[in-house]
Amino acid sequence: MSGGDKGRLRNENRGQGGASSEVPVIEVSENGPYVVTGLRELRVRRGEYLPLESVSYLCRCGGSKSKPFCDSTHIAQCFSGEPMATDEGEFSDYEGSSLTIHDNRAACSHVGYCVRGAPAVFDKDRRPWIKPDEGDAAEVVKQTIQRCPSGALAYTENGERHDEWERDPGVGVARNGPYKVVGGARLRGQMKAQPTVAEHYALCRCGASGRKPYCDGTHLEIGFTDE
């Protein structure tokens, strides 16, 4: 991709969610970038997208000067993409009057959408940290859970568990955080464990996650930025 293409942000209507007719694939290359095929664009901010080529290379070492694209810095850094995630963790259940919220701490990427979206229900400084009936409306809570990028949150309502959503395939960039994959893009390559939820997952972008290739919130500890 040329520098002009990389810098050109678009604000068009997203008719197909950035997906082509093929099922998108994200290849976790050995000690190198994420190789993305089957997507036309990358969401970088609300309503703003970068065009992707038929095969695009996204940085996962954290050091590229062309973020979010790879510039081969991983070679100079001797980046190790050795998979770390072997345990998918277990879900804990928090029962409420209308919703039971399920939470898998091992899968959390610590982006914080839950505590900002429904702060009365999700409070990291409280024990238990999830109280489904604490104050936010059930619809707000459900919408907040649907924003969880990692698959760490789900809910059960009227006996039916909800952990995947009907969305077009796409990849977004969380500011100073992970890649947010939605819509069931297939993940393969240098990895030991499948995503907690196949429809959506968060991929490490800082290069330092203890659960490579998945994000575990380490970007916050090391002060990762994507400027």
Tab-separated table of C-alpha atoms in Angstrom:
chain	number	residue	atom	x	y	z
A	1	MET	CA	0.000	0.000	0.000
A	2	SER	CA	1.320	3.429	-0.909
A	3	GLY	CA	1.822	6.167	1.648
A	4	GLY	CA	-1.007	8.117	0.041
A	5	ASP	CA	-3.395	5.198	0.429
A	6	LYS	CA	-2.357	4.651	4.025
A	7	GLY	CA	-3.033	8.253	4.898
A	8	ARG	CA	-6.355	8.555	3.133
A	9	LEU	CA	-9.255	8.230	5.572
A	10	ARG	CA	-12.732	7.723	4.207
A	11	ASN	CA	-16.116	8.614	5.613
A	12	GLU	CA	-18.367	6.672	3.279
A	13	ASN	CA	-21.469	4.687	4.129
A	14	ARG	CA	-20.407	1.191	5.161
A	15	GLY	CA	-22.778	-0.867	3.039
A	16	GLN	CA	-21.033	-4.218	3.530
A	17	GLY	CA	-19.129	-3.557	6.752
A	18	GLY	CA	-15.798	-3.664	4.963
A	19	ALA	CA	-16.104	-7.303	3.933
A	20	SER	CA	-15.721	-8.830	0.496
A	21	SER	CA	-17.662	-11.894	-0.660
A	22	GLU	CA	-15.027	-14.262	0.761
A	23	VAL	CA	-14.664	-15.150	4.434
A	24	PRO	CA	-11.928	-12.912	5.868
A	25	VAL	CA	-8.822	-14.657	7.178
A	26	ILE	CA	-6.275	-13.334	9.657
A	27	GLU	CA	-3.009	-15.246	9.528
A	28	VAL	CA	-0.789	-14.848	12.599
A	29	SER	CA	2.554	-15.057	10.835
A	30	GLU	CA	5.486	-16.553	12.693
A	31	ASN	CA	7.184	-13.750	14.654
A	32	GLY	CA	5.736	-11.287	12.187
A	33	PRO	CA	2.585	-9.313	11.340
A	34	TYR	CA	-1.046	-10.250	11.038
A	35	VAL	CA	-1.711	-11.039	7.379
A	36	VAL	CA	-5.278	-10.039	6.508
A	37	THR	CA	-7.171	-11.207	3.433
A	38	GLY	CA	-10.806	-10.791	2.479
A	39	LEU	CA	-11.363	-7.290	3.936
A	40	ARG	CA	-11.442	-4.004	2.043
A	41	GLU	CA	-10.929	-1.600	4.930
A	42	LEU	CA	-9.787	-1.124	8.493
A	43	ARG	CA	-11.801	0.946	10.939
A	44	VAL	CA	-9.539	3.399	12.763
A	45	ARG	CA	-12.101	5.726	14.340
A	46	ARG	CA	-15.866	6.082	14.368
A	47	GLY	CA	-16.876	6.529	10.728
A	48	GLU	CA	-13.257	6.643	9.508
A	49	TYR	CA	-11.580	3.842	7.600
A	50	LEU	CA	-8.280	3.014	5.932
A	51	PRO	CA	-8.402	1.043	2.688
A	52	LEU	CA	-6.824	-2.405	2.673
A	53	GLU	CA	-5.245	-4.248	-0.198
A	54	SER	CA	-6.170	-7.808	-1.132
A	55	VAL	CA	-3.403	-8.864	1.252
A	56	SER	CA	-2.530	-6.446	4.062
A	57	TYR	CA	0.028	-6.653	6.838
A	58	LEU	CA	-0.857	-5.267	10.269
A	59	CYS	CA	1.792	-4.614	12.909
A	60	ARG	CA	1.774	-6.825	15.991
A	61	CYS	CA	5.227	-6.083	17.429
A	62	GLY	CA	4.180	-2.589	18.554
A	63	GLY	CA	7.180	-0.875	17.003
A	64	SER	CA	6.122	0.003	13.460
A	65	LYS	CA	6.445	3.652	12.474
A	66	SER	CA	3.576	3.115	10.043
A	67	LYS	CA	1.000	1.845	12.551
A	68	PRO	CA	-1.312	0.115	12.126
A	69	PHE	CA	0.600	-1.300	9.173
A	70	CYS	CA	3.772	-3.364	9.418
A	71	ASP	CA	7.053	-1.748	8.340
A	72	SER	CA	9.250	-4.780	9.177
A	73	THR	CA	10.407	-3.338	12.503
A	74	HIS	CA	9.729	-6.775	14.005
A	75	ILE	CA	12.846	-8.037	12.211
A	76	ALA	CA	15.139	-5.405	13.709
A	77	GLN	CA	13.559	-5.952	17.116
A	78	CYS	CA	13.902	-9.734	16.897
A	79	PHE	CA	10.248	-9.829	17.897
A	80	SER	CA	9.000	-13.111	19.283
A	81	GLY	CA	5.402	-13.948	18.554
A	82	GLU	CA	5.623	-17.176	20.532
A	83	PRO	CA	2.062	-18.104	21.456
A	84	MET	CA	1.399	-17.777	25.160
A	85	ALA	CA	-2.327	-18.499	25.471
A	86	THR	CA	-3.010	-22.124	26.263
A	87	ASP	CA	-5.762	-21.773	28.877
A	88	GLU	CA	-9.036	-20.302	27.636
A	89	GLY	CA	-10.139	-19.684	31.223
A	90	GLU	CA	-13.561	-20.283	32.738
A	91	PHE	CA	-16.695	-18.170	32.908
A	92	SER	CA	-18.093	-16.975	36.226
A	93	ASP	CA	-21.836	-16.357	36.473
A	94	TYR	CA	-23.464	-13.290	38.052
A	95	GLU	CA	-27.201	-13.792	38.382
A	96	GLY	CA	-29.706	-10.964	38.244
A	97	SER	CA	-33.483	-10.756	38.112
A	98	SER	CA	-33.637	-10.658	34.299
A	99	LEU	CA	-30.051	-11.239	33.146
A	100	THR	CA	-27.261	-13.565	34.155
A	101	ILE	CA	-23.924	-12.068	33.144
A	102	HIS	CA	-21.033	-14.384	32.312
A	103	ASP	CA	-17.445	-13.172	32.693
A	104	ASN	CA	-14.168	-14.834	31.713
A	105	ARG	CA	-11.323	-12.882	33.335
A	106	ALA	CA	-8.649	-14.795	31.422
A	107	ALA	CA	-10.030	-13.500	28.128
A	108	CYS	CA	-10.395	-9.837	29.110
A	109	SER	CA	-8.463	-7.237	27.091
A	110	HIS	CA	-9.127	-4.454	29.649
A	111	VAL	CA	-10.291	-1.939	27.065
A	112	GLY	CA	-12.883	-0.751	29.584
A	113	TYR	CA	-16.038	-0.494	27.475
A	114	CYS	CA	-18.027	-2.278	30.201
A	115	VAL	CA	-17.125	0.029	33.099
A	116	ARG	CA	-17.766	3.096	30.965
A	117	GLY	CA	-20.930	1.791	29.319
A	118	ALA	CA	-22.730	0.485	32.413
A	119	PRO	CA	-20.756	1.707	35.449
A	120	ALA	CA	-23.455	0.780	37.955
A	121	VAL	CA	-23.282	-2.858	36.866
A	122	PHE	CA	-19.551	-3.146	36.151
A	123	ASP	CA	-17.302	-1.693	38.853
A	124	LYS	CA	-13.741	-3.026	38.960
A	125	ASP	CA	-13.167	-1.625	42.462
A	126	ARG	CA	-16.138	-3.519	43.937
A	127	ARG	CA	-16.600	-7.132	44.980
A	128	PRO	CA	-18.383	-8.727	43.333
A	129	TRP	CA	-17.420	-6.446	40.489
A	130	ILE	CA	-20.538	-7.334	38.472
A	131	LYS	CA	-24.023	-6.684	39.885
A	132	PRO	CA	-26.610	-7.173	37.108
A	133	ASP	CA	-29.448	-5.412	38.985
A	134	GLU	CA	-27.480	-2.465	40.316
A	135	GLY	CA	-29.036	0.325	38.295
A	136	ASP	CA	-28.480	0.343	34.547
A	137	ALA	CA	-31.371	-0.765	32.330
A	138	ALA	CA	-31.140	-4.298	30.917
A	139	GLU	CA	-30.986	-3.000	27.333
A	140	VAL	CA	-28.044	-0.758	28.228
A	141	VAL	CA	-26.281	-3.688	29.854
A	142	LYS	CA	-26.848	-5.924	26.835
A	143	GLN	CA	-25.564	-3.266	24.448
A	144	THR	CA	-22.521	-2.799	26.657
A	145	ILE	CA	-21.779	-6.518	26.655
A	146	GLN	CA	-22.077	-6.578	22.875
A	147	ARG	CA	-19.279	-3.980	22.721
A	148	CYS	CA	-16.854	-6.235	24.606
A	149	PRO	CA	-14.079	-6.850	22.042
A	150	SER	CA	-12.508	-9.954	23.555
A	151	GLY	CA	-15.377	-12.378	24.191
A	152	ALA	CA	-14.889	-12.099	27.951
A	153	LEU	CA	-18.523	-11.070	28.535
A	154	ALA	CA	-21.810	-12.777	27.627
A	155	TYR	CA	-25.300	-12.904	29.066
A	156	THR	CA	-28.239	-15.263	29.463
A	157	GLU	CA	-31.811	-13.992	29.160
A	158	ASN	CA	-34.939	-16.161	29.381
A	159	GLY	CA	-32.775	-19.270	29.434
A	160	GLU	CA	-30.899	-18.395	26.220
A	161	ARG	CA	-27.187	-17.571	26.266
A	162	HIS	CA	-25.991	-14.713	24.050
A	163	ASP	CA	-22.287	-14.535	23.237
A	164	GLU	CA	-22.144	-13.975	19.459
A	165	TRP	CA	-23.757	-11.222	17.418
A	166	GLU	CA	-24.966	-10.776	13.842
A	167	ARG	CA	-22.316	-8.482	12.360
A	168	ASP	CA	-20.510	-8.129	9.072
A	169	PRO	CA	-16.862	-9.187	9.285
A	170	GLY	CA	-14.502	-6.353	10.116
A	171	VAL	CA	-11.400	-5.259	12.001
A	172	GLY	CA	-11.172	-2.080	14.056
A	173	VAL	CA	-8.319	-0.403	15.887
A	174	ALA	CA	-8.802	0.550	19.531
A	175	ARG	CA	-6.877	3.724	20.264
A	176	ASN	CA	-3.649	2.729	22.023
A	177	GLY	CA	-5.103	-0.773	22.300
A	178	PRO	CA	-5.844	-3.984	20.402
A	179	TYR	CA	-7.303	-4.882	17.051
A	180	LYS	CA	-11.018	-5.577	17.469
A	181	VAL	CA	-12.160	-8.395	15.195
A	182	VAL	CA	-15.883	-8.971	14.636
A	183	GLY	CA	-18.082	-10.998	12.340
A	184	GLY	CA	-16.282	-14.348	12.488
A	185	ALA	CA	-13.067	-13.708	10.576
A	186	ARG	CA	-11.061	-16.928	10.658
A	187	LEU	CA	-7.891	-16.836	12.761
A	188	ARG	CA	-5.002	-19.186	12.116
A	189	GLY	CA	-1.221	-19.417	12.236
A	190	GLN	CA	1.164	-18.962	15.175
A	191	MET	CA	-1.246	-19.630	18.020
A	192	LYS	CA	-1.982	-22.296	20.617
A	193	ALA	CA	-5.612	-21.582	21.475
A	194	GLN	CA	-8.711	-20.652	19.521
A	195	PRO	CA	-10.565	-17.417	20.401
A	196	THR	CA	-12.847	-17.616	23.432
A	197	VAL	CA	-15.693	-16.628	21.088
A	198	ALA	CA	-15.284	-17.310	17.373
A	199	GLU	CA	-17.376	-14.319	16.257
A	200	HIS	CA	-15.256	-11.665	17.982
A	201	TYR	CA	-11.873	-11.392	19.666
A	202	ALA	CA	-9.152	-8.857	20.477
A	203	LEU	CA	-5.638	-9.238	19.066
A	204	CYS	CA	-2.518	-7.823	20.709
A	205	ARG	CA	-1.078	-4.769	18.981
A	206	CYS	CA	1.595	-3.692	21.489
A	207	GLY	CA	3.660	-6.869	21.126
A	208	ALA	CA	3.871	-7.511	24.866
A	209	SER	CA	0.757	-9.499	25.743
A	210	GLY	CA	1.210	-12.523	27.938
A	211	ARG	CA	-1.505	-14.254	25.899
A	212	LYS	CA	-0.211	-13.715	22.360
A	213	PRO	CA	-1.779	-13.392	19.913
A	214	TYR	CA	-4.660	-12.205	22.107
A	215	CYS	CA	-4.701	-8.914	23.984
A	216	ASP	CA	-4.518	-9.148	27.789
A	217	GLY	CA	-4.336	-5.450	28.641
A	218	THR	CA	-0.541	-5.216	28.828
A	219	HIS	CA	-0.708	-2.191	26.505
A	220	LEU	CA	-1.954	-0.218	29.520
A	221	GLU	CA	0.957	-1.291	31.724
A	222	ILE	CA	3.649	-0.399	29.189
A	223	GLY	CA	2.023	2.833	28.001
A	224	PHE	CA	1.638	1.705	24.398
A	225	THR	CA	0.601	4.436	21.967
A	226	ASP	CA	-0.244	4.306	18.291
A	227	GLU	CA	0.702	7.864	17.376
